[in-house]
Amino acid sequence: MFEAASYESNLLARASLDSCVKCTICETQCPVMAVTPLFSGPKYVGPQAERYRSGLTVDHSLDYCSSCGTCSLVCPQGVEIAELNSVARAAMKKGHTPLRDQLVSRTSLLGQMMKPVAPLANAVLANRPSRWLIEKTIGIHRNAAMPTAQRHSFSDWWRHHRPSKAPTRGKVVYFHGCAGQYFEVETSIKTVEVLEFIGYEVVCPDQGCCGLPLQSNGLFDTARKYVRRLAEQLNVEVEVPIIASASSCVTMLKHEAHDIMGVDDPTVLQAGQRIREVSEFLLSLADAGTLPGDLAPIHQTVAYHAPCQLKGQGMGKPALALLSLIPQLTVIDAEATCCGIAGTYGVKKEKYAIGQAVGRELFEAVERINPQLAVCDTETCRWQIAAATGATVVHPISLLHQAWGLDQD
Amino acid sequence: MTDTIVVGAGLAGLAAAIRLAQGGHKVSLLTFGLGGLPLGQGSIDLLGYTHPAGSSHPTADDQAVADPWAALPGFIAAHPGHPYALLGTDTIKASLAWLAELLPDWLLPSDGVNHLVPTALGAMRPTLLIQPTMSWPSDAKSVAVIGFQQLKDFFPELMAKNLTQTAQVSAKGYLLDLPARDQEVDSSALRYANAADHPDFVSRLAAMIKATIEPADLIVLPAMLGLASLDPWRSLESTLGTRIVEAHLAPPSVPGLRLNQALTRLAQASGVRLIIGSKVIGYEGEGDCLRGVTLHQAGRDQFYGADQFVYAGGSFESGSLTVDSHGLVHESLFHLPLVGLGGDRPLIDGDYWSDQAIFKVGVATNAQLAPINPDGQIVWSNLRVVGGLLPAAVRWTEKSGDGIAVSSAFAAATDLLNQTSPKKDN
Ligand SMILES: Cc1cc2nc3c(=O)[nH]c(=O)nc-3n(C[C@H](O)[C@H](O)[C@H](O)COP(=O)(O)OP(=O)(O)OC[C@H]3O[C@@H](n4cnc5c(N)ncnc54)[C@H](O)[C@@H]3O)c2cc1C
Ligand code: SF4
């Protein structure tokens, strides 16, 4: 049986299942169903099967849902399909979550463990026999994309960082996320430098994990603790926006903590209202005419992939409009639904091939448009695209950083 | 600053957004979910049936319209409040020509008359703009209708039997044992279309057809011969040396998905900012000038300002018209005045087959498609209402929904473009 509180908090999502008119639109857009018959699809495991659940599992193909959220985005009747499925999957796996899922859900822990031994960790992860062993013992596929451990965390940099100029337009709080702390340190640094360059004073409190990987692996209890703690930590300078460069963690705060895990905590909801994806924030400044315009040209054509978690925020693809401000830069929307990693889905032994098949169109688009350089807002998606194509895959902020001439410093 | 906001990404919203963007406006297209295109038949209806004089009910005597342009003046005279009456034949004609030019890969240019295209049941349905795969050769005498055991929405024998009457042909049904993938025993037409996008599947299909069917003038297959392009259809036709027509199925509709995909890509390529997945829940304005709308995004509600607005929210089926527990009908976003409520018939009567009066309820507009109140005064001068929200049409029995969507979107966009010279970005 599933913990009562969580199931009840799901009542609103459950109520939405009655709005399903069986139009099949969600099925036409589901990226997993398109590549494997193992998943019976969002309509079937969502509004249809949910009728028969009262805390009990009725359909195990649900485990093949990657939680990308595309179904909820495209449903014209407002059925909270992905949310229903996430809760049902958590109920199904409760009490028997494999060690592997527990491990990949703890990005901070992995980062902390790998940092002191970064070269060794990277060597182990690049080594075929050891990856084979990891696959056999833990169940992480031998070819799955893995982050590169860094010797210095973002906090190491931040502690010694002094802004190069005085602020001209107030403060923002910066949220780096676990990957931004340990693996994607450069993206975090560039985000801070851009925010400071355009005149903000950046405040960066000590902060932990948002709990998203735990949530997507069904470990709701711990995930709730994590997200509450994070909201408390970010609860400084309450009048100013929280800016993040980790778009999936933004999704967690904006709506998944509430819509999937039933977290009603005012501090969490308030953080969800204040938080902005950095491209979203910069585009709103550009639309208001207050973004510095002196961007140097970048003579490149690149593919852009909007991650599912970002699309799930229902604000379109702000990076596309933002990057169009850089002269000579041609950004082509790869128009792929999903890269196939879906957080930690695509690293799992039994799902790796599905993840690769899901991402194939995107990989081909990257190879066609520019096999050297591509752009994407979420780190796990960047690792996936990079591993599959060999391209360097950067956050949109990297190109702005370059165009504003900040790369040389 | 955004010049124009379009609400709703059905056929009407997509068409309006594309025309405005191609005319130089900066367009944001805000839509809750996908519109109705993936559910439709993938051709463009203008006027398919008219009732005999004096009948408001569809009956067995309904006339399939052969030449819609010839029928339109009479139809307009008989339906004074109809969107077609508001727009006039010239605008409607220009709009459909414009759409066909926009989608040269997917729609054949009109030859001015309705085509008869087969449904999955073997009815021949009148429609104006067709995809190349839908053209029924009038000289076909013998037809092979081919389905798949694993595609359970299509019954070749039933269709074949009906075609003998509806299309006056001799027809025979065949069921092939060809899964769309792996060992899947129950696949949708979309999975077959995904399979057909790979040439090896088309070769296997061709070989199986050659080995199975008796010679025929024409092959009918469920609509699944390609989603990325129509190359699978072309290659199968040339391999078999026989003409092939696709029959559209219940949703998911592959031809409908083709149009939805093509128009969405075109909108984005024209510079439209597409924001999907959030509902527009409110608005602000002063006097008769709308200033902006509120989008219910994840985390918070966000205000989007603009100079001009197009409302393409559909109708009851997409929630922009609703009926409350008192049986009262509302337009759910801008609370616009409605027409069609005060007739002598009840809004919903007990006759299942009748054109229920409620379906003719819609937003009252002037000839420019700006919403008006009962005194004829404009409610919002910078808002245009298009598509399924317009009153006085029963879109599915008339087969007029596509035509209304395209022509009203075209007219509204043209009008808005004429009113403003595009603003320069700074
Ligand atoms: C059962 C049925 C059968 C039909 N058969 C035919 C036929 O045979 N021939 C024919 O020509 N027509 C037919 N029609 C009509 C035809 O489908 C529509 O008229 C046509 O598709 C035009 O659609 P539209 O663009 O106006 O709206 P839709 O395609 O419904 O799109 C409306 C869009 O607006 C969005 N939206 C609504 N409110 C909001 C909001 N507040 N915020 C954000 N987004 C919002 C919705 O999510 C949706 O994406 C049929 C309709 C139905 C229901
Ligand atoms: S898109 Fe929404 S309404 Fe349509 S089948 Fe899926 S859940 Fe049901």
CSV table of N, CA, C and O and ligand atoms in Angstrom, one decimal, chain A residues 75-76, chain B residues 7-14 30-37 41 44-46 125 278-281 295 311-315 317-320 332-333 386-389 395-397 399-403 405, ligand 1:
chain,number,residue,atom,x,y,z
A,75,CYS,N,-2.0,17.7,-23.9
A,75,CYS,CA,-3.4,17.3,-23.7
A,75,CYS,C,-4.2,18.6,-23.8
A,75,CYS,O,-4.0,19.5,-23.0
A,76,PRO,N,-5.2,18.6,-24.7
A,76,PRO,CA,-6.1,19.8,-24.8
A,76,PRO,C,-7.2,19.8,-23.7
A,76,PRO,O,-7.9,20.8,-23.7
B,7,VAL,N,-4.4,33.3,-29.4
B,7,VAL,CA,-4.7,32.3,-28.4
B,7,VAL,C,-5.3,31.1,-29.1
B,7,VAL,O,-6.4,31.2,-29.7
B,8,GLY,N,-4.7,29.9,-28.9
B,8,GLY,CA,-5.2,28.7,-29.5
B,8,GLY,C,-4.4,28.3,-30.8
B,8,GLY,O,-4.2,29.1,-31.7
B,9,ALA,N,-4.0,27.0,-30.8
B,9,ALA,CA,-3.2,26.5,-31.9
B,9,ALA,C,-3.9,25.4,-32.7
B,9,ALA,O,-3.3,24.4,-33.1
B,10,GLY,N,-5.2,25.6,-33.0
B,10,GLY,CA,-5.9,24.7,-33.9
B,10,GLY,C,-5.6,25.3,-35.3
B,10,GLY,O,-4.7,26.2,-35.5
B,11,LEU,N,-6.4,24.8,-36.3
B,11,LEU,CA,-6.2,25.3,-37.7
B,11,LEU,C,-6.3,26.8,-37.7
B,11,LEU,O,-5.5,27.5,-38.4
B,12,ALA,N,-7.3,27.4,-37.0
B,12,ALA,CA,-7.6,28.8,-37.1
B,12,ALA,C,-6.4,29.6,-36.5
B,12,ALA,O,-5.9,30.6,-37.1
B,13,GLY,N,-5.9,29.2,-35.3
B,13,GLY,CA,-4.9,29.9,-34.6
B,13,GLY,C,-3.5,29.8,-35.4
B,13,GLY,O,-2.8,30.8,-35.5
B,14,LEU,N,-3.2,28.6,-35.9
B,14,LEU,CA,-2.0,28.5,-36.6
B,14,LEU,C,-2.0,29.3,-37.9
B,14,LEU,O,-1.0,30.0,-38.2
B,30,LEU,N,-0.2,31.4,-28.0
B,30,LEU,CA,-0.3,30.8,-26.7
B,30,LEU,C,-1.4,29.7,-26.8
B,30,LEU,O,-2.5,30.0,-27.2
B,31,THR,N,-1.1,28.5,-26.4
B,31,THR,CA,-2.1,27.4,-26.5
B,31,THR,C,-2.0,26.5,-25.4
B,31,THR,O,-0.9,26.1,-24.9
B,32,PHE,N,-3.1,26.0,-24.9
B,32,PHE,CA,-3.2,25.1,-23.8
B,32,PHE,C,-2.7,23.7,-24.2
B,32,PHE,O,-1.7,23.2,-23.6
B,33,GLY,N,-3.3,23.2,-25.2
B,33,GLY,CA,-2.9,21.9,-25.7
B,33,GLY,C,-2.8,21.9,-27.2
B,33,GLY,O,-2.9,23.0,-27.7
B,34,LEU,N,-2.6,20.8,-27.8
B,34,LEU,CA,-2.7,20.8,-29.3
B,34,LEU,C,-4.1,21.1,-29.7
B,34,LEU,O,-5.1,20.8,-29.0
B,35,GLY,N,-4.3,21.7,-30.9
B,35,GLY,CA,-5.7,21.9,-31.4
B,35,GLY,C,-6.2,20.7,-32.1
B,35,GLY,O,-5.7,19.6,-31.9
B,36,GLY,N,-7.3,20.9,-32.8
B,36,GLY,CA,-8.0,19.7,-33.4
B,36,GLY,C,-7.5,19.1,-34.6
B,36,GLY,O,-8.0,18.0,-35.0
B,37,LEU,N,-6.4,19.6,-35.2
B,37,LEU,CA,-6.0,19.1,-36.5
B,37,LEU,C,-5.6,17.6,-36.4
B,37,LEU,O,-6.0,16.8,-37.3
B,41,GLN,N,-9.5,14.9,-40.6
B,41,GLN,CA,-9.3,14.0,-41.7
B,41,GLN,C,-8.1,14.4,-42.5
B,41,GLN,O,-7.8,13.6,-43.4
B,44,ILE,N,-9.1,19.7,-46.3
B,44,ILE,CA,-9.7,20.9,-45.9
B,44,ILE,C,-11.1,21.0,-46.5
B,44,ILE,O,-11.3,21.1,-47.7
B,45,ASP,N,-12.1,20.9,-45.6
B,45,ASP,CA,-13.5,21.1,-46.0
B,45,ASP,C,-13.9,22.5,-46.2
B,45,ASP,O,-13.5,23.4,-45.4
B,46,LEU,N,-14.7,22.8,-47.2
B,46,LEU,CA,-15.3,24.1,-47.4
B,46,LEU,C,-16.8,24.1,-47.1
B,46,LEU,O,-17.3,24.7,-46.2
B,125,ARG,N,-16.7,11.0,-49.0
B,125,ARG,CA,-17.0,12.3,-48.3
B,125,ARG,C,-16.5,13.5,-49.1
B,125,ARG,O,-15.4,13.4,-49.6
B,278,SER,N,0.2,26.0,-21.4
B,278,SER,CA,-0.4,26.9,-20.3
B,278,SER,C,-1.7,27.5,-20.8
B,278,SER,O,-1.8,27.8,-22.0
B,279,LYS,N,-2.6,27.7,-19.9
B,279,LYS,CA,-3.9,28.2,-20.3
B,279,LYS,C,-3.9,29.7,-20.1
B,279,LYS,O,-3.4,30.2,-19.1
B,280,VAL,N,-4.5,30.5,-21.0
B,280,VAL,CA,-4.8,31.9,-20.8
B,280,VAL,C,-6.0,32.0,-19.9
B,280,VAL,O,-7.1,31.4,-20.2
B,281,ILE,N,-5.8,32.7,-18.8
B,281,ILE,CA,-6.9,32.6,-17.8
B,281,ILE,C,-7.5,34.0,-17.5
B,281,ILE,O,-8.4,34.1,-16.7
B,295,LEU,N,-1.2,34.4,-18.5
B,295,LEU,CA,-1.0,32.9,-18.8
B,295,LEU,C,-0.7,32.2,-17.5
B,295,LEU,O,0.1,32.6,-16.7
B,311,TYR,N,-8.3,35.6,-31.0
B,311,TYR,CA,-8.8,34.5,-30.2
B,311,TYR,C,-9.3,33.4,-31.0
B,311,TYR,O,-10.3,33.5,-31.7
B,312,ALA,N,-8.5,32.3,-31.0
B,312,ALA,CA,-8.9,31.1,-31.8
B,312,ALA,C,-9.0,29.9,-30.9
B,312,ALA,O,-8.4,28.8,-31.1
B,313,GLY,N,-9.8,30.0,-29.9
B,313,GLY,CA,-9.9,29.0,-28.8
B,313,GLY,C,-10.8,27.8,-29.1
B,313,GLY,O,-11.0,27.0,-28.3
B,314,GLY,N,-11.3,27.7,-30.4
B,314,GLY,CA,-12.2,26.6,-30.6
B,314,GLY,C,-13.6,26.8,-30.1
B,314,GLY,O,-14.1,27.9,-30.2
B,315,SER,N,-14.2,25.7,-29.5
B,315,SER,CA,-15.6,25.9,-29.1
B,315,SER,C,-15.8,25.0,-27.9
B,315,SER,O,-14.9,25.0,-27.0
B,317,GLU,N,-15.7,21.9,-27.6
B,317,GLU,CA,-14.8,20.7,-27.6
B,317,GLU,C,-13.4,21.1,-27.0
B,317,GLU,O,-12.7,20.2,-26.5
B,318,SER,N,-13.1,22.4,-27.0
B,318,SER,CA,-11.8,22.8,-26.4
B,318,SER,C,-12.0,23.7,-25.2
B,318,SER,O,-11.0,24.2,-24.7
B,319,GLY,N,-13.2,23.8,-24.7
B,319,GLY,CA,-13.4,24.5,-23.4
B,319,GLY,C,-13.6,26.0,-23.5
B,319,GLY,O,-13.7,26.6,-22.5
B,320,SER,N,-13.5,26.6,-24.7
B,320,SER,CA,-13.7,28.0,-24.7
B,320,SER,C,-15.2,28.4,-24.7
B,320,SER,O,-15.5,29.5,-24.3
B,332,SER,N,-15.5,31.3,-22.1
B,332,SER,CA,-14.8,31.2,-20.8
B,332,SER,C,-13.6,32.1,-20.6
B,332,SER,O,-13.2,32.2,-19.4
B,333,LEU,N,-13.1,32.7,-21.6
B,333,LEU,CA,-11.9,33.5,-21.3
B,333,LEU,C,-12.2,35.0,-21.2
B,333,LEU,O,-12.0,35.6,-20.2
B,386,VAL,N,-11.9,34.1,-34.2
B,386,VAL,CA,-11.9,33.3,-35.4
B,386,VAL,C,-12.2,31.8,-35.1
B,386,VAL,O,-12.1,31.4,-34.0
B,387,GLY,N,-12.5,31.0,-36.1
B,387,GLY,CA,-12.6,29.6,-36.0
B,387,GLY,C,-13.9,29.1,-35.4
B,387,GLY,O,-14.9,29.7,-35.5
B,388,GLY,N,-13.7,28.1,-34.6
B,388,GLY,CA,-14.9,27.4,-34.0
B,388,GLY,C,-15.7,28.3,-33.1
B,388,GLY,O,-16.9,27.9,-32.7
B,389,LEU,N,-15.2,29.4,-32.6
B,389,LEU,CA,-15.9,30.3,-31.7
B,389,LEU,C,-17.0,31.1,-32.4
B,389,LEU,O,-17.9,31.7,-31.8
B,395,ARG,N,-20.6,22.8,-37.9
B,395,ARG,CA,-19.4,22.6,-38.7
B,395,ARG,C,-19.2,21.2,-39.2
B,395,ARG,O,-18.7,21.0,-40.3
B,396,TRP,N,-19.7,20.2,-38.4
B,396,TRP,CA,-19.5,18.8,-38.8
B,396,TRP,C,-20.5,18.3,-39.8
B,396,TRP,O,-20.2,17.4,-40.6
B,397,THR,N,-21.8,18.8,-39.7
B,397,THR,CA,-22.7,18.3,-40.7
B,397,THR,C,-22.6,19.1,-42.0
B,397,THR,O,-22.8,18.6,-43.1
B,399,LYS,N,-19.8,20.3,-43.0
B,399,LYS,CA,-18.4,20.1,-43.4
B,399,LYS,C,-17.9,21.5,-43.7
B,399,LYS,O,-17.4,21.7,-44.9
B,400,SER,N,-18.0,22.4,-42.8
B,400,SER,CA,-17.5,23.8,-43.0
B,400,SER,C,-16.5,24.3,-42.0
B,400,SER,O,-16.0,25.4,-42.1
B,401,GLY,N,-16.2,23.4,-41.0
B,401,GLY,CA,-15.3,23.9,-39.9
B,401,GLY,C,-13.9,24.3,-40.4
B,401,GLY,O,-13.4,25.3,-39.9
B,402,ASP,N,-13.3,23.5,-41.3
B,402,ASP,CA,-12.0,23.9,-41.8
B,402,ASP,C,-12.1,25.2,-42.5
B,402,ASP,O,-11.2,26.1,-42.4
B,403,GLY,N,-13.1,25.3,-43.4
B,403,GLY,CA,-13.2,26.5,-44.2
B,403,GLY,C,-13.4,27.8,-43.4
B,403,GLY,O,-12.8,28.8,-43.6
B,405,ALA,N,-12.4,28.1,-40.3
B,405,ALA,CA,-11.2,28.4,-39.5
B,405,ALA,C,-10.2,29.1,-40.4
B,405,ALA,O,-9.6,30.1,-40.0
C,1,LIG,C1,-16.7,15.9,-33.3
C,1,LIG,C2,-16.3,17.0,-34.3
C,1,LIG,C3,-16.3,16.7,-35.7
C,1,LIG,C4,-16.0,17.6,-36.6
C,1,LIG,N1,-16.0,17.3,-37.9
C,1,LIG,C5,-15.7,18.3,-38.8
C,1,LIG,C6,-15.7,18.0,-40.2
C,1,LIG,O1,-16.0,16.8,-40.6
C,1,LIG,N2,-15.4,18.9,-41.1
C,1,LIG,C7,-15.0,20.2,-40.7
C,1,LIG,O2,-14.7,21.0,-41.5
C,1,LIG,N3,-15.0,20.5,-39.4
C,1,LIG,C8,-15.4,19.6,-38.5
C,1,LIG,N4,-15.3,19.9,-37.1
C,1,LIG,C9,-14.9,21.3,-36.7
C,1,LIG,C10,-13.4,21.5,-36.8
C,1,LIG,O3,-12.8,20.5,-36.2
C,1,LIG,C11,-13.1,22.9,-36.2
C,1,LIG,O4,-14.0,23.8,-36.5
C,1,LIG,C12,-11.7,23.3,-36.8
C,1,LIG,O5,-10.8,22.4,-36.5
C,1,LIG,C13,-11.3,24.7,-36.3
C,1,LIG,O6,-10.8,24.6,-35.1
C,1,LIG,P1,-10.2,25.9,-34.3
C,1,LIG,O7,-8.8,26.2,-34.8
C,1,LIG,O8,-11.2,27.0,-34.3
C,1,LIG,O9,-10.2,25.3,-32.8
C,1,LIG,P2,-9.4,24.0,-32.2
C,1,LIG,O10,-8.8,23.2,-33.2
C,1,LIG,O11,-10.4,23.4,-31.3
C,1,LIG,O12,-8.3,24.7,-31.4
C,1,LIG,C14,-8.5,25.5,-30.3
C,1,LIG,C15,-7.2,25.6,-29.5
C,1,LIG,O13,-7.3,26.7,-28.5
C,1,LIG,C16,-6.8,26.3,-27.3
C,1,LIG,N5,-7.4,27.0,-26.3
C,1,LIG,C17,-8.7,27.2,-26.0
C,1,LIG,N6,-8.9,28.0,-24.9
C,1,LIG,C18,-7.7,28.4,-24.5
C,1,LIG,C19,-7.2,29.2,-23.5
C,1,LIG,N7,-8.0,29.8,-22.6
C,1,LIG,N8,-5.8,29.4,-23.3
C,1,LIG,C20,-5.0,28.8,-24.2
C,1,LIG,N9,-5.4,28.0,-25.2
C,1,LIG,C21,-6.7,27.8,-25.4
C,1,LIG,C22,-7.0,24.8,-27.2
C,1,LIG,O14,-6.1,24.1,-26.4
C,1,LIG,C23,-6.8,24.4,-28.7
C,1,LIG,O15,-5.5,24.1,-28.9
C,1,LIG,C24,-15.6,18.9,-36.2
C,1,LIG,C25,-15.6,19.2,-34.8
C,1,LIG,C26,-16.0,18.3,-33.9
C,1,LIG,C27,-15.9,18.6,-32.4
